[in-house]
XYZ file of C-alpha atoms in Angstrom:
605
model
C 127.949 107.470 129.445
C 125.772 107.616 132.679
C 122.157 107.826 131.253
C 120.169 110.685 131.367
C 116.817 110.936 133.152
C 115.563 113.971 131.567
C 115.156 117.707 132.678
C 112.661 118.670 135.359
C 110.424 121.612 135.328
C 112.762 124.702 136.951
C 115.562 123.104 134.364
C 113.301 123.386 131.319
C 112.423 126.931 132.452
C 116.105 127.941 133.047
C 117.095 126.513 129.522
C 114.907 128.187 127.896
C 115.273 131.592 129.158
C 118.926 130.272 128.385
C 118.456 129.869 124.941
C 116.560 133.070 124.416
C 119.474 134.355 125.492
C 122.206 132.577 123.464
C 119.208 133.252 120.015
C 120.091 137.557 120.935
C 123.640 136.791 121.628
C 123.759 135.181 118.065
C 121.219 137.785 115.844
C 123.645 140.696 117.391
C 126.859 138.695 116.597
C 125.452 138.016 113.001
C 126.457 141.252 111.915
C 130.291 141.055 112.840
C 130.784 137.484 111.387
C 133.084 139.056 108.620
C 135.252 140.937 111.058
C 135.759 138.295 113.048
C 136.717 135.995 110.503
C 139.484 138.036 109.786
C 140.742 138.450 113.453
C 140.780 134.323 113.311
C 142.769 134.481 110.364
C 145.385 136.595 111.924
C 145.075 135.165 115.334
C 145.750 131.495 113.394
C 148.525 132.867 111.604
C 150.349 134.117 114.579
C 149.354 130.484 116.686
C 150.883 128.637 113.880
C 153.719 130.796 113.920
C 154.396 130.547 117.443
C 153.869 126.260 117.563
C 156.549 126.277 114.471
C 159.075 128.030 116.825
C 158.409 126.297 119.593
C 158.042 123.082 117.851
C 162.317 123.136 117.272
C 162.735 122.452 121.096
C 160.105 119.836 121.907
C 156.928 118.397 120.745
C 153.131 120.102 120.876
C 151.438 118.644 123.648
C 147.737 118.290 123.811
C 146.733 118.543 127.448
C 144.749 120.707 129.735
C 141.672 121.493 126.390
C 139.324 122.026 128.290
C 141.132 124.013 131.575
C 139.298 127.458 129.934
C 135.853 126.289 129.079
C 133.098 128.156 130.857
C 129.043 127.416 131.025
C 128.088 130.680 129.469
C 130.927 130.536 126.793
C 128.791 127.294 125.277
C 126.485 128.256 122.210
C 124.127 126.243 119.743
C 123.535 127.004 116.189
C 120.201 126.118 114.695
C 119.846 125.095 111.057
C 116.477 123.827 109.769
C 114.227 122.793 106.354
C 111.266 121.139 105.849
C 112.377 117.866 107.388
C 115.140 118.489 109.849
C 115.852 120.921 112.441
C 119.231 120.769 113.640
C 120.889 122.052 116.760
C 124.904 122.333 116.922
C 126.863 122.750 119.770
C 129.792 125.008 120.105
C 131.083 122.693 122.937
C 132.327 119.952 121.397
C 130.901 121.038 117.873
C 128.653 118.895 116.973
C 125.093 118.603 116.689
C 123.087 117.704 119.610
C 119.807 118.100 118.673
C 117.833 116.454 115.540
C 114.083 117.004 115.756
C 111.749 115.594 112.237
C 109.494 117.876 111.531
C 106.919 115.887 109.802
C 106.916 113.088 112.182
C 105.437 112.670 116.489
C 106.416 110.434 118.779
C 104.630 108.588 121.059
C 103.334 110.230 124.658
C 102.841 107.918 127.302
C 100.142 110.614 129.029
C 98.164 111.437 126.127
C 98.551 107.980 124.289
C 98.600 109.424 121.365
C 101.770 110.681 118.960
C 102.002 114.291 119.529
C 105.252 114.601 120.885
C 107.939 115.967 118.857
C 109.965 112.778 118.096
C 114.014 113.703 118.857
C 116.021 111.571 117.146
C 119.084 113.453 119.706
C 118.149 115.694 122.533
C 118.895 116.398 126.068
C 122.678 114.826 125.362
C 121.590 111.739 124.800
C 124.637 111.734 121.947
C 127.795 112.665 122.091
C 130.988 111.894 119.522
C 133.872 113.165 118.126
C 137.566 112.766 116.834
C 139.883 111.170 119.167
C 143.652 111.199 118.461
C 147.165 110.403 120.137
C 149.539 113.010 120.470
C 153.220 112.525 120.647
C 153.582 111.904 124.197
C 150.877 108.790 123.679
C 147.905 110.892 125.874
C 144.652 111.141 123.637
C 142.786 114.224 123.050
C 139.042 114.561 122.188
C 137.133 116.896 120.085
C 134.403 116.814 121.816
C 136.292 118.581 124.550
C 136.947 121.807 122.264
C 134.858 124.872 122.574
C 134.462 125.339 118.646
C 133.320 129.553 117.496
C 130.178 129.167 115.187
C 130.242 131.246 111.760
C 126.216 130.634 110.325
C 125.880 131.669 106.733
C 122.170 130.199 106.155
C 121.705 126.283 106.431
C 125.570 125.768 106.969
C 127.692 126.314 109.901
C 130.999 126.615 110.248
C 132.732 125.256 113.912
C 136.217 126.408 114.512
C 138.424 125.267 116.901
C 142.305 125.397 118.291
C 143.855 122.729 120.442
C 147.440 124.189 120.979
C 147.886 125.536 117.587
C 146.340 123.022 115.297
C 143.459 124.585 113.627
C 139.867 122.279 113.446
C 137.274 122.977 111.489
C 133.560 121.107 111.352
C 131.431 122.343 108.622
C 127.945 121.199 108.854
C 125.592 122.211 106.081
C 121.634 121.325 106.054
C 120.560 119.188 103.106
C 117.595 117.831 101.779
C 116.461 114.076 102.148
C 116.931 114.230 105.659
C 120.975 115.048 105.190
C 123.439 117.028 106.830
C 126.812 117.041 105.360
C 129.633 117.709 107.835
C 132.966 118.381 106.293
C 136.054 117.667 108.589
C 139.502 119.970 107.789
C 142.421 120.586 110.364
C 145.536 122.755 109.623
C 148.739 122.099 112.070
C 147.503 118.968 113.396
C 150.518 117.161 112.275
C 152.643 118.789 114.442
C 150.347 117.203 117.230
C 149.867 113.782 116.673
C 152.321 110.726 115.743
C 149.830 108.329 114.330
C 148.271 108.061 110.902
C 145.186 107.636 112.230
C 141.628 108.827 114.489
C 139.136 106.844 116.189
C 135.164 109.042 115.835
C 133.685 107.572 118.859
C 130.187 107.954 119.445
C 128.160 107.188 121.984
C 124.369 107.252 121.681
C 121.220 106.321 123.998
C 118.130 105.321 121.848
C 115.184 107.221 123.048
C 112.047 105.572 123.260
C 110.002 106.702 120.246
C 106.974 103.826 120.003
C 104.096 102.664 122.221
C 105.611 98.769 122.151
C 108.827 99.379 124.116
C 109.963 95.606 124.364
C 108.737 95.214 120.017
C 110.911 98.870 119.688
C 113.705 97.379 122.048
C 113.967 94.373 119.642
C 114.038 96.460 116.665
C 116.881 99.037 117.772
C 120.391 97.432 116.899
C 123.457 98.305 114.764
C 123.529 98.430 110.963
C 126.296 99.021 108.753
C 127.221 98.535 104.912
C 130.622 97.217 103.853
C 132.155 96.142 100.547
C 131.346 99.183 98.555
C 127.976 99.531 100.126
C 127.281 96.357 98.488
C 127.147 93.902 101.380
C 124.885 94.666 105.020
C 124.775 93.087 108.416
C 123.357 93.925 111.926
C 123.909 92.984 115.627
C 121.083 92.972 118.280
C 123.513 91.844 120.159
C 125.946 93.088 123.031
C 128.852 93.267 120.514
C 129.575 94.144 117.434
C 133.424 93.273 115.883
C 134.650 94.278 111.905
C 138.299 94.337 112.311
C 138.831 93.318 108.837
C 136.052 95.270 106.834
C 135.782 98.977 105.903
C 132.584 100.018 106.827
C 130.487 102.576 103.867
C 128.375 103.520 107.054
C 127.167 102.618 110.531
C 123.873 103.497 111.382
C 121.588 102.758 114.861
C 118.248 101.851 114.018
C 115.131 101.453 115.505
C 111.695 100.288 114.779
C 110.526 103.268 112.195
C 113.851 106.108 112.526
C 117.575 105.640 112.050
C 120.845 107.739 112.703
C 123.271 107.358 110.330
C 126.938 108.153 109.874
C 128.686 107.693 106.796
C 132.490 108.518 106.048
C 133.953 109.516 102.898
C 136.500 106.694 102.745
C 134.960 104.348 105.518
C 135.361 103.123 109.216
C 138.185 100.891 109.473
C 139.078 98.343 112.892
C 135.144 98.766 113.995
C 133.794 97.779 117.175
C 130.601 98.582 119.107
C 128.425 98.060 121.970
C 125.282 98.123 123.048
C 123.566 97.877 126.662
C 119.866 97.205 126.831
C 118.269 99.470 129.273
C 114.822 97.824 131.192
C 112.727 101.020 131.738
C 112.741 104.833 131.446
C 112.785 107.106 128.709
C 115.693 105.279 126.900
C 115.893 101.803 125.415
C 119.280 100.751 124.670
C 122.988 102.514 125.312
C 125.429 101.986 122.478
C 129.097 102.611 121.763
C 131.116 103.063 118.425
C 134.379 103.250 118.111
C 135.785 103.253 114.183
C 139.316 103.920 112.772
C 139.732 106.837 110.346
C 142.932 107.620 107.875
C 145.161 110.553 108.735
C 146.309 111.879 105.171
C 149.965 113.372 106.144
C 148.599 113.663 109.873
C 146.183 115.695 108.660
C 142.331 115.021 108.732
C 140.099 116.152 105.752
C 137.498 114.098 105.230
C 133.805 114.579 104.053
C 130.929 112.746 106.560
C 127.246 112.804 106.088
C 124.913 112.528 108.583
C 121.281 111.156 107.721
C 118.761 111.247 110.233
C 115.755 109.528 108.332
C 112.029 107.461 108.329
C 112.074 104.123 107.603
C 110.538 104.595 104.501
C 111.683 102.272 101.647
C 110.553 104.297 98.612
C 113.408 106.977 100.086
C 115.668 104.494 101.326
C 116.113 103.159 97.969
C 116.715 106.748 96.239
C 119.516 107.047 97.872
C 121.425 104.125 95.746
C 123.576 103.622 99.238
C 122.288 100.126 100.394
C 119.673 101.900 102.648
C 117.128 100.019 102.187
C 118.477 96.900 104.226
C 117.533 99.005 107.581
C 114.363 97.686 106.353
C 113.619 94.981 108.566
C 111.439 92.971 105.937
C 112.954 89.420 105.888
C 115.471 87.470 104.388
C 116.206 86.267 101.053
C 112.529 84.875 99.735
C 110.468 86.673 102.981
C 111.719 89.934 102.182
C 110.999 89.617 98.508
C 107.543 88.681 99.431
C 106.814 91.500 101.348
C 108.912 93.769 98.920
C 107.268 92.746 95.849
C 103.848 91.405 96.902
C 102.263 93.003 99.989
C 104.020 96.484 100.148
C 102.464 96.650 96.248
C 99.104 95.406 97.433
C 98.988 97.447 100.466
C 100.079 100.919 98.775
C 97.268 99.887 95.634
C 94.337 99.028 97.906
C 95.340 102.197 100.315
C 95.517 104.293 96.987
C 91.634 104.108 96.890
C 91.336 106.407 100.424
C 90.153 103.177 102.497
C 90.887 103.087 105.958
C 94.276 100.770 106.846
C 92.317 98.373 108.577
C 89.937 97.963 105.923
C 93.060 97.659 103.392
C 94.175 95.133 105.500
C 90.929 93.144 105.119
C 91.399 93.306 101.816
C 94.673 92.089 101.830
C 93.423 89.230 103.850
C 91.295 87.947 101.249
C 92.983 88.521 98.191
C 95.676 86.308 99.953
C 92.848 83.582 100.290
C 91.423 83.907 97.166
C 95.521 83.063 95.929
C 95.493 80.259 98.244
C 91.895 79.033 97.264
C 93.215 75.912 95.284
C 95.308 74.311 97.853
C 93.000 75.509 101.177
C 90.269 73.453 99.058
C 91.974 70.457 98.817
C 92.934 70.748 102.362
C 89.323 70.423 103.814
C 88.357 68.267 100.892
C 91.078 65.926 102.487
C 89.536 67.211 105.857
C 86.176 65.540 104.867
C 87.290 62.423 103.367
C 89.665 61.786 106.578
C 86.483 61.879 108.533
C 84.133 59.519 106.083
C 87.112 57.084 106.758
C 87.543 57.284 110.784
C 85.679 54.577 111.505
C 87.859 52.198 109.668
C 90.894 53.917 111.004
C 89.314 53.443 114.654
C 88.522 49.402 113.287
C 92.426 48.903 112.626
C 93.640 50.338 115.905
C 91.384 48.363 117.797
C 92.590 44.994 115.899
C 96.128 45.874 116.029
C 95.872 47.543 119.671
C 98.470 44.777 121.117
C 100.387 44.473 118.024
C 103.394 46.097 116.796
C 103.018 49.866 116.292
C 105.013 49.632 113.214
C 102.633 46.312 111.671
C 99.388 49.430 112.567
C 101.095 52.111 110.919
C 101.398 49.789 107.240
C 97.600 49.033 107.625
C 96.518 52.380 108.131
C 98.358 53.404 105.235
C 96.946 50.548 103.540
C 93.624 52.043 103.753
C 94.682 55.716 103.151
C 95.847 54.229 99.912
C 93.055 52.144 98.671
C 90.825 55.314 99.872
C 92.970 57.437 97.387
C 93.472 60.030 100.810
C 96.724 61.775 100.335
C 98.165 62.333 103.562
C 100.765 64.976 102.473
C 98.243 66.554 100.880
C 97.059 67.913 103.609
C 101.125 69.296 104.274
C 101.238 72.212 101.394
C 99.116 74.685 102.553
C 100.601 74.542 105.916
C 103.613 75.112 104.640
C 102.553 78.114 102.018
C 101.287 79.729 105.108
C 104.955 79.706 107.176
C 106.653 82.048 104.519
C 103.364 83.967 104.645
C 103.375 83.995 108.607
C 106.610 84.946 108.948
C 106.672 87.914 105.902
C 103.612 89.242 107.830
C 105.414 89.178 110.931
C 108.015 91.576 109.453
C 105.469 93.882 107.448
C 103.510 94.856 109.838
C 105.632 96.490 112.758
C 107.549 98.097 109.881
C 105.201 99.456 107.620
C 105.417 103.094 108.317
C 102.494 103.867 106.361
C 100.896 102.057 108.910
C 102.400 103.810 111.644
C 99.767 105.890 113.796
C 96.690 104.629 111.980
C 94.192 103.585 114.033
C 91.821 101.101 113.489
C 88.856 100.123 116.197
C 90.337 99.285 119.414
C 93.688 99.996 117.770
C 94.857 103.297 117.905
C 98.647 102.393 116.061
C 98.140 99.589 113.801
C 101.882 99.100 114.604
C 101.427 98.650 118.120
C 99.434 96.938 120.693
C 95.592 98.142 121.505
C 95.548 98.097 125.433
C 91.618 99.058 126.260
C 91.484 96.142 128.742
C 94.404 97.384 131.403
C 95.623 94.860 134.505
C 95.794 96.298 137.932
C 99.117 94.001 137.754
C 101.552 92.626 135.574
C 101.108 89.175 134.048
C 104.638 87.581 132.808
C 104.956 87.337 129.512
C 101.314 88.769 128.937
C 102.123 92.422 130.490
C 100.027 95.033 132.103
C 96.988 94.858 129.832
C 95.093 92.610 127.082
C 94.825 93.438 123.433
C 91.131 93.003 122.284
C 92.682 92.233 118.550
C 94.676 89.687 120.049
C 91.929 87.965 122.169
C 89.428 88.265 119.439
C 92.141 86.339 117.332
C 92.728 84.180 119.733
C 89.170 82.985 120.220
C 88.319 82.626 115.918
C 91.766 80.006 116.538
C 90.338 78.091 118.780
C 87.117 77.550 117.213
C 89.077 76.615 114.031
C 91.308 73.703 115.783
C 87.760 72.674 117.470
C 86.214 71.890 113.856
C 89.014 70.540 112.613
C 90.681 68.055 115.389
C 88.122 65.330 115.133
C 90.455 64.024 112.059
C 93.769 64.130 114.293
C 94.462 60.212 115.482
C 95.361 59.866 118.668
C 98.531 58.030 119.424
C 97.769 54.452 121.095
C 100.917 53.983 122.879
C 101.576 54.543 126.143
C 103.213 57.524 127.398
C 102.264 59.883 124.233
C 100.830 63.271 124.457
C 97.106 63.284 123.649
C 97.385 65.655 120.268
C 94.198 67.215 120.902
C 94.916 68.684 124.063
C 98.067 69.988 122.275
C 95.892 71.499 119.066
C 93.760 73.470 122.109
C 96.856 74.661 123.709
C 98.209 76.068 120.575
C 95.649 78.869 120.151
C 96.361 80.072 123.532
C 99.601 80.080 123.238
C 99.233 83.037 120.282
C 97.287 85.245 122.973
C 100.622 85.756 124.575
C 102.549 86.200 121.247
C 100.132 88.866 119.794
C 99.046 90.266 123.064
C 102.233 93.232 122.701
C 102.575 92.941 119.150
C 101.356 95.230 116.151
C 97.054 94.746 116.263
C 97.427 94.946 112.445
C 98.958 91.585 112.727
C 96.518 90.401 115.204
C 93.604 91.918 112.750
C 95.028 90.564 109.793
C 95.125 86.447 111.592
C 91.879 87.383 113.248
C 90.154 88.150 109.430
C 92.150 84.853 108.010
C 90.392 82.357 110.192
C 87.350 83.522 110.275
C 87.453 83.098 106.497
C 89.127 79.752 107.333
C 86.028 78.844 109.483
C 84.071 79.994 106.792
C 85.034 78.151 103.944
C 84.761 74.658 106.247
C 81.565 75.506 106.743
C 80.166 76.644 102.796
C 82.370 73.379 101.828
C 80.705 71.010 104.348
C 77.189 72.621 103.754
C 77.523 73.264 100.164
C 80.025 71.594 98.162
C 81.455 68.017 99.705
C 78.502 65.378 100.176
C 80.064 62.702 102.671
C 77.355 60.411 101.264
C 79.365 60.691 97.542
C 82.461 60.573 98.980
C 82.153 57.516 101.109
C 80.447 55.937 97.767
C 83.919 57.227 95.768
C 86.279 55.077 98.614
C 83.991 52.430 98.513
C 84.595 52.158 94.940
C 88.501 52.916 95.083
C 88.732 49.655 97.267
C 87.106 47.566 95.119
C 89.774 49.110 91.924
C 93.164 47.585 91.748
C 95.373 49.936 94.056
C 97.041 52.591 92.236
C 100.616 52.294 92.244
C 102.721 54.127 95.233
C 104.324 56.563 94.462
C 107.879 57.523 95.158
C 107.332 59.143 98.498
C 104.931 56.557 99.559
C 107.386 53.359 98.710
C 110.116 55.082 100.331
C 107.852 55.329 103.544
C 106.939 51.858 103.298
C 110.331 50.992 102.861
C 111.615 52.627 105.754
C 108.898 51.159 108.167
C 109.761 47.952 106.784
C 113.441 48.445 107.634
C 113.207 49.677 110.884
C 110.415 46.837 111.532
C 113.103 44.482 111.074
C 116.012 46.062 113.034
C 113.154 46.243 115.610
C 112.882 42.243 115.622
C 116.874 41.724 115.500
C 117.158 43.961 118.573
C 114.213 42.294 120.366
C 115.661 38.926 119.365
C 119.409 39.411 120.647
C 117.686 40.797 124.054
C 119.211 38.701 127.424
C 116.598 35.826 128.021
C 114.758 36.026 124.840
C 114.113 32.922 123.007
C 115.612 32.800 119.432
């Protein structure tokens, strides 16, 4: 499929004079549905007649569809409800348009969402029933010109490919649902194998500010195993030749399509083509087996065309909920059962969403309290104790690195410092970092709130804009981001003093590393969601904070250099596990370090 780049001004005018027409074509057609009904019915009965004569000399052949098919002979049928309006085309019959009613997309001009977000539009999808006749040459649906019969919110398509009738019945449902019932009559007589591929093909239509966060999000999903069991590809591929798909869906950041077959996609495969600018983000390409039942194909389908929302994504019992991008296995449940919660309480009280993100902020702190203040108690003791640390790597500057390492643990130990300590709350805040990655560009609540310089708390603020593009930085530079950056920097400044510096030669000085780091996370947040960079910004300046009121306030270096003092002059505590396993080890590899030095060529034994 060639991609489409979108209908210029004279074409928009010309289709919609078009479609004025085809709306009084169908309002004065309305009125004859029933007769004509009853002409198909005879006109079928004769066709069928005919084929079964003709079918005792040679086989029904399947060729030259689409020989008749004329511009003005193509139709669409509208059905629409609250959420959904649906356009269905009578070439090809099926639906071709799927606009959410309660939902914008983003517009580049106005940078705002105000467009009407089109899930399919401007053929941008196509798909259909492919099968193999008896000669081996495959036939498509979407090649048919199918007659429309509307009764309300369901449609009925009707087509004839040399005497096999085909029949798509579409019918509007809630929950963002449109049921489309499959039935053919004299198809056997047409095909030799059991089965169908539906191939669909589908560009992705840009729908958020972030195109390259969007990009990443927009990928194949698909339940198997009796919609118990879920997996994705991002990739260029996707392969399930031995699994029976429940449905495949293409999702993106906050929307998905979704197709889902009464008895499941068998033989699957899939592609998908990333495309680098333009109103599309990614081309993709589905191709799943379906069961002939005595040649014959009558088979319900659904079609759900759907927010990301995960209160709705659940109702629908069908494994939905997995398009939900929120982690895996102990990062989803965090954001699932701990800041989804918090964020729909605090937002419950009619506070803005950046303001409910504040909050979150520090009711995470005041959760992590405990540890964070034995972290910069451990912060403060490590610097009352630097100037012995700085004693022993001057005495031991020539010595072995290994006989150092022992007497600086020596002292950490007689001290009573805990260097792992100091390991836990880094490590409660990966899970943390990493759940928070996932909440925020996929919290549609969040979608479209503004906040400051933010005006999508999902997205990127961009008030500072580059005459050029930076790599990896882009066109412009998020004030969130900066602003974050900047309270990160400060925090490594007040807390590297305690890093030691590696004596050898050759080794990285770790404080020019600890400054890098910071600036590092103004190209990470710079085009990711500013609730994100809002939420890291709020965190360390509590961080820098609390170093400060514990510095000030609570720790008195004088009391704890007495305490160490005193710990020195106590019999040493016993080591514990960890540290006599250390020791061990540095002992060990002390020794192999010897052996090896003493079986060198033209060392003396």
């Amino acid at each position: 499929m060639q991609q489409n780049n979108g209908l210029d001004k004279n074409q928009l005018i010309s289709f919609a004079l078009f479609s004025l027409i085809l709306i009084g074509a169908m309002f004065y057609f309305q009125n004859k549905q029933a007769q004509e009904q009853e002409l198909l019915d005879a006109q079928n009965k004769t066709q069928t007649t005919q084929s079964a004569v003709q079918n005792t000399t040679k086989p029904a052949l399947a060729t030259n569809l689409n020989d008749s098919v004329k511009t003005t002979s193509i139709q669409q049928v509208q059905l629409k409800n609250k959420e959904l309006t649906v356009g269905i085309s009578t070439l090809g019959g099926q639906i071709t348009t799927v606009q959410l009613n309660e939902y914008k997309a983003y517009n580049k001009n106005t940078d705002k969402n105000d467009k009407d977000l089109l899930i399919f539009d401007k053929n941008n999808s196509s798909y259909g029933f492919q099968f193999k006749d008896k000669t081996g040459k495959t036939f498509n649906t979407k090649d048919l010109v199918f007659t429309p019969i509307q009764n309300g919110n369901s449609v009925t398509m009707q087509a004839n490919a040399n005497g096999a009738v085909i029949q798509f019945i579409y019918t509007l449902l809630d929950k963002y649902t449109v049921d489309f019932n499959v039935k053919t009559q004299g198809l056997s007589r047409l095909v030799a194998d059991s089965k169908a591929d539906f191939v669909w093909d589908f560009s992705a239509r840009q729908m958020e500010k972030g195109r390259s966060q969007e990009q990443t999000h927009t990928e194949f999903n698909y339940s198997f195993n009796n919609y118990k069991s879920f997996d994705y590809d991002g990739r260029t591929t996707m392969e399930e030749p031995d699994e029976t798909l429940n449905w495949l869906a293409v999702k993106q950041q906050f929307f998905s399509a979704v197709i889902e077959p009464q008895h499941g996609f068998k033989n699957s495969k899939g592609s998908q083509e990333m495309i680098d600018e333009g109103e599309f983000l990614k081309k993709f390409n589905f191709n799943g087996q379906v069961d002939l039942v005595g040649n014959e194909l009558n088979q319900n389908f659904k079609w759900y065309f759907m927010p990301l929302d995960l209160p709705l994504l659940k109702s629908y019992n069908k494994n939905f909920d997995e398009l939900l991008p929120l982690g895996w296995s102990f990062i989803g449940s965090l954001n699932r059962w701990f800041f989804i919660p918090m964020y729909n309480l605090i937002s419950s009280w009619g506070l803005a969403a950046g303001w409910v993100i504040f909050l979150m902020t520090i009711i995470v702190k005041i959760i992590l309290s405990p540890v964070m203040f034995k972290q910069h108690k451990l912060s403060a003791m490590m610097k009352v104790i630097r100037p012995e640390i700085d004693e022993v790597n001057a005495k031991f500057k020539d010595a072995d690195p290994m006989k150092k390492q022992q007497e600086i643990m020596a002292i950490y130990r007689k001290a009573g410092v805990n260097q792992m300590a100091g390991c836990l709350p880094a490590l409660l805040q990966i899970p943390i970092f990493y759940a928070l990655f996932r909440f925020f560009p996929n919290m549609i609540d969040l979608r479209g709130k503004s906040f400051w310089f933010a005006k999508d708390l999902t997205a990127y603020d961009d008030v500072i804009k580059l005459p050029f593009h930076v790599p990896f930085l882009g066109d412009h530079l998020s004030i969130f981001a900066i602003a974050c950056t900047i309270v990160i920097l400060i925090y490594t400044v007040m807390t590297s003093g305690n890093i030691q510096q590696p004596q050898q030669e050759g080794m990285p000085n770790m404080k020019v590393l600890m400054y890098i780091f910071p600036i590092t996370f103004l190209f990470f947040l710079n085009s990711s969601a500013s609730g994100l960079s809002w939420y890291y910004f709020v965190s360390n300046a509590i961080n820098i904070l609390i170093i400060l009121v514990i510095k000030y306030w609570i720790l008195d270096e004088k009391k704890i250099h007495a305490q160490i003092q005193a710990n020195k002059q106590k019999e040493p505590k016993k080591e514990g596990k960890f540290q006599k396993r250390m020791r061990e080890m540095m002992e060990k590899a002390q020794e192999q370090q010897k052996m090896q030095q003493q079986q060198q060529p033209g060392k003396k034994k």
